[in-house]
Amino acid sequence: QVQLVESGGGLVQPGGSLRLSCAASGGSVYIYDMGWYRQAPGKQREPVAHITRGHSQNYVDSVKGRFTISRDNAKNTVYLQMNSLKPEDTAVYYCNADVTVFSGSPYTRSDYWGQGTQVTVAS
């Protein structure tokens, strides 16, 4: 069973920075697209950033110019560098990955989700 393990959340002041990490573990895998989503209290989960295996990136308008998504394919890890944080960025952040698992027969491909990490921006 593949797991996506997230880390890096916490409490920061407005204008501060955080770097989130999400690493896939648990078997032989090939990861296609990866992304970050977030869910604020009383709100629906929304996509934040997306990255292909070839490192092409896309962002929701509200974080453009402030957030940067990146990945290390050798480590099966995706990152989200968050700068100039605002109170409205406060949410639980979840990573997502499109994964093929090679440890079974037949091979399987499906979406996996991290457990979520809390980001709070407040003074």
PDB file of C-alpha atoms in Angstrom:
ATOM      1  CA  GLN A   1       0.000   0.000   0.000  1.00  0.00           C
ATOM      2  CA  VAL A   2       1.416   3.366  -1.050  1.00  0.00           C
ATOM      3  CA  GLN A   3       1.419   6.169   1.499  1.00  0.00           C
ATOM      4  CA  LEU A   4       1.913   9.898   0.950  1.00  0.00           C
ATOM      5  CA  VAL A   5       3.524  11.380   4.053  1.00  0.00           C
ATOM      6  CA  GLU A   6       3.270  15.161   4.453  1.00  0.00           C
ATOM      7  CA  SER A   7       5.289  17.500   6.646  1.00  0.00           C
ATOM      8  CA  GLY A   8       6.197  21.165   7.059  1.00  0.00           C
ATOM      9  CA  GLY A   9       2.974  22.761   8.236  1.00  0.00           C
ATOM     10  CA  GLY A  10       2.779  25.123  11.171  1.00  0.00           C
ATOM     11  CA  LEU A  11       1.971  28.602  12.432  1.00  0.00           C
ATOM     12  CA  VAL A  12       3.517  31.641  10.731  1.00  0.00           C
ATOM     13  CA  GLN A  13       2.945  35.385  10.756  1.00  0.00           C
ATOM     14  CA  PRO A  14       1.524  37.173   7.711  1.00  0.00           C
ATOM     15  CA  GLY A  15       4.302  37.702   5.197  1.00  0.00           C
ATOM     16  CA  GLY A  16       6.191  34.651   6.412  1.00  0.00           C
ATOM     17  CA  SER A  17       7.159  31.465   4.597  1.00  0.00           C
ATOM     18  CA  LEU A  18       6.695  27.713   4.908  1.00  0.00           C
ATOM     19  CA  ARG A  19       7.903  24.760   2.854  1.00  0.00           C
ATOM     20  CA  LEU A  20       5.674  21.677   2.660  1.00  0.00           C
ATOM     21  CA  SER A  21       6.956  18.240   1.664  1.00  0.00           C
ATOM     22  CA  CYS A  22       5.128  15.094   0.582  1.00  0.00           C
ATOM     23  CA  ALA A  23       6.960  11.806   0.016  1.00  0.00           C
ATOM     24  CA  ALA A  24       5.534   8.592  -1.424  1.00  0.00           C
ATOM     25  CA  SER A  25       6.603   5.334   0.198  1.00  0.00           C
ATOM     26  CA  GLY A  26       5.591   1.686   0.495  1.00  0.00           C
ATOM     27  CA  GLY A  27       6.637  -0.004  -2.726  1.00  0.00           C
ATOM     28  CA  SER A  28       7.881   0.256  -6.284  1.00  0.00           C
ATOM     29  CA  VAL A  29       6.007   3.141  -7.861  1.00  0.00           C
ATOM     30  CA  TYR A  30       5.989   5.411 -10.878  1.00  0.00           C
ATOM     31  CA  ILE A  31       4.423   8.793 -10.198  1.00  0.00           C
ATOM     32  CA  TYR A  32       2.833  10.869 -12.924  1.00  0.00           C
ATOM     33  CA  ASP A  33       1.222  14.209 -11.995  1.00  0.00           C
ATOM     34  CA  MET A  34       1.327  15.515  -8.427  1.00  0.00           C
ATOM     35  CA  GLY A  35      -0.472  18.406  -6.772  1.00  0.00           C
ATOM     36  CA  TRP A  36      -1.389  20.267  -3.621  1.00  0.00           C
ATOM     37  CA  TYR A  37      -4.939  20.983  -2.451  1.00  0.00           C
ATOM     38  CA  ARG A  38      -6.209  22.882   0.566  1.00  0.00           C
ATOM     39  CA  GLN A  39      -9.391  23.045   2.606  1.00  0.00           C
ATOM     40  CA  ALA A  40     -10.258  25.915   4.935  1.00  0.00           C
ATOM     41  CA  PRO A  41     -12.927  25.619   7.661  1.00  0.00           C
ATOM     42  CA  GLY A  42     -16.384  25.754   6.116  1.00  0.00           C
ATOM     43  CA  LYS A  43     -14.963  25.685   2.588  1.00  0.00           C
ATOM     44  CA  GLN A  44     -14.672  23.041  -0.107  1.00  0.00           C
ATOM     45  CA  ARG A  45     -11.299  21.537  -0.939  1.00  0.00           C
ATOM     46  CA  GLU A  46      -9.633  23.473  -3.755  1.00  0.00           C
ATOM     47  CA  PRO A  47      -6.623  22.796  -5.963  1.00  0.00           C
ATOM     48  CA  VAL A  48      -3.617  25.007  -5.220  1.00  0.00           C
ATOM     49  CA  ALA A  49      -0.741  23.854  -7.421  1.00  0.00           C
ATOM     50  CA  HIS A  50      -0.015  21.125  -9.925  1.00  0.00           C
ATOM     51  CA  ILE A  51       3.171  19.709 -11.420  1.00  0.00           C
ATOM     52  CA  THR A  52       3.811  17.109 -14.110  1.00  0.00           C
ATOM     53  CA  ARG A  53       6.609  14.555 -14.033  1.00  0.00           C
ATOM     54  CA  GLY A  54       8.438  16.823 -16.485  1.00  0.00           C
ATOM     55  CA  HIS A  55       8.171  19.746 -14.004  1.00  0.00           C
ATOM     56  CA  SER A  56       5.538  21.794 -15.839  1.00  0.00           C
ATOM     57  CA  GLN A  57       3.643  23.845 -13.222  1.00  0.00           C
ATOM     58  CA  ASN A  58       0.222  25.418 -12.773  1.00  0.00           C
ATOM     59  CA  TYR A  59      -1.299  27.444  -9.911  1.00  0.00           C
ATOM     60  CA  VAL A  60      -4.604  28.776  -8.720  1.00  0.00           C
ATOM     61  CA  ASP A  61      -4.768  32.546  -9.288  1.00  0.00           C
ATOM     62  CA  SER A  62      -4.785  33.391  -5.584  1.00  0.00           C
ATOM     63  CA  VAL A  63      -1.266  31.973  -5.028  1.00  0.00           C
ATOM     64  CA  LYS A  64       0.461  32.901  -8.285  1.00  0.00           C
ATOM     65  CA  GLY A  65       3.724  34.715  -7.644  1.00  0.00           C
ATOM     66  CA  ARG A  66       3.825  33.569  -4.017  1.00  0.00           C
ATOM     67  CA  PHE A  67       3.853  29.741  -4.094  1.00  0.00           C
ATOM     68  CA  THR A  68       6.207  27.442  -5.993  1.00  0.00           C
ATOM     69  CA  ILE A  69       5.636  23.721  -6.524  1.00  0.00           C
ATOM     70  CA  SER A  70       8.584  21.451  -7.287  1.00  0.00           C
ATOM     71  CA  ARG A  71       9.426  17.748  -7.232  1.00  0.00           C
ATOM     72  CA  ASP A  72      12.315  15.327  -6.925  1.00  0.00           C
ATOM     73  CA  ASN A  73      11.480  12.268  -9.011  1.00  0.00           C
ATOM     74  CA  ALA A  74      14.364  10.227  -7.588  1.00  0.00           C
ATOM     75  CA  LYS A  75      12.922  10.730  -4.090  1.00  0.00           C
ATOM     76  CA  ASN A  76       9.248  10.460  -5.129  1.00  0.00           C
ATOM     77  CA  THR A  77       8.701  13.755  -3.329  1.00  0.00           C
ATOM     78  CA  VAL A  78       6.760  16.931  -4.097  1.00  0.00           C
ATOM     79  CA  TYR A  79       7.289  20.284  -2.362  1.00  0.00           C
ATOM     80  CA  LEU A  80       5.330  23.492  -1.967  1.00  0.00           C
ATOM     81  CA  GLN A  81       7.309  26.630  -1.122  1.00  0.00           C
ATOM     82  CA  MET A  82       4.902  29.223   0.261  1.00  0.00           C
ATOM     83  CA  ASN A  83       6.097  32.830   0.526  1.00  0.00           C
ATOM     84  CA  SER A  84       4.336  36.077   1.444  1.00  0.00           C
ATOM     85  CA  LEU A  85       1.709  34.097   3.302  1.00  0.00           C
ATOM     86  CA  LYS A  86      -1.674  35.695   4.012  1.00  0.00           C
ATOM     87  CA  PRO A  87      -4.314  34.843   6.625  1.00  0.00           C
ATOM     88  CA  GLU A  88      -6.562  33.583   3.831  1.00  0.00           C
ATOM     89  CA  ASP A  89      -3.970  30.879   3.099  1.00  0.00           C
ATOM     90  CA  THR A  90      -4.899  29.226   6.400  1.00  0.00           C
ATOM     91  CA  ALA A  91      -6.119  25.694   5.656  1.00  0.00           C
ATOM     92  CA  VAL A  92      -5.295  22.021   5.824  1.00  0.00           C
ATOM     93  CA  TYR A  93      -3.043  21.235   2.866  1.00  0.00           C
ATOM     94  CA  TYR A  94      -3.199  17.840   1.148  1.00  0.00           C
ATOM     95  CA  CYS A  95      -0.883  16.377  -1.455  1.00  0.00           C
ATOM     96  CA  ASN A  96      -2.149  14.200  -4.278  1.00  0.00           C
ATOM     97  CA  ALA A  97      -0.369  11.867  -6.689  1.00  0.00           C
ATOM     98  CA  ASP A  98      -1.272   9.780  -9.731  1.00  0.00           C
ATOM     99  CA  VAL A  99       0.649   6.548  -9.123  1.00  0.00           C
ATOM    100  CA  THR A 100       1.307   3.210 -10.808  1.00  0.00           C
ATOM    101  CA  VAL A 101       2.257   0.459  -8.342  1.00  0.00           C
ATOM    102  CA  PHE A 102       4.474  -2.377  -9.633  1.00  0.00           C
ATOM    103  CA  SER A 103       4.378  -4.723  -6.622  1.00  0.00           C
ATOM    104  CA  GLY A 104       1.250  -6.582  -7.745  1.00  0.00           C
ATOM    105  CA  SER A 105      -0.190  -8.349 -10.768  1.00  0.00           C
ATOM    106  CA  PRO A 106      -1.680  -6.754 -12.705  1.00  0.00           C
ATOM    107  CA  TYR A 107      -0.064  -3.394 -12.071  1.00  0.00           C
ATOM    108  CA  THR A 108      -2.434  -0.755 -10.763  1.00  0.00           C
ATOM    109  CA  ARG A 109      -2.734   2.999 -11.310  1.00  0.00           C
ATOM    110  CA  SER A 110      -4.752   5.239  -9.019  1.00  0.00           C
ATOM    111  CA  ASP A 111      -4.876   8.522  -7.081  1.00  0.00           C
ATOM    112  CA  TYR A 112      -3.384   8.710  -3.595  1.00  0.00           C
ATOM    113  CA  TRP A 113      -3.864  11.409  -0.945  1.00  0.00           C
ATOM    114  CA  GLY A 114      -1.764  12.555   1.968  1.00  0.00           C
ATOM    115  CA  GLN A 115      -3.155  12.838   5.486  1.00  0.00           C
ATOM    116  CA  GLY A 116      -3.121  16.641   5.457  1.00  0.00           C
ATOM    117  CA  THR A 117      -0.946  19.183   7.248  1.00  0.00           C
ATOM    118  CA  GLN A 118      -2.250  22.318   8.986  1.00  0.00           C
ATOM    119  CA  VAL A 119      -1.031  25.734   7.851  1.00  0.00           C
ATOM    120  CA  THR A 120      -2.082  28.684  10.007  1.00  0.00           C
ATOM    121  CA  VAL A 121      -1.202  32.281   9.092  1.00  0.00           C
ATOM    122  CA  ALA A 122      -1.934  34.712  11.916  1.00  0.00           C
ATOM    123  CA  SER A 123      -0.349  37.501  13.929  1.00  0.00           C
TER     124      SER A 123
END
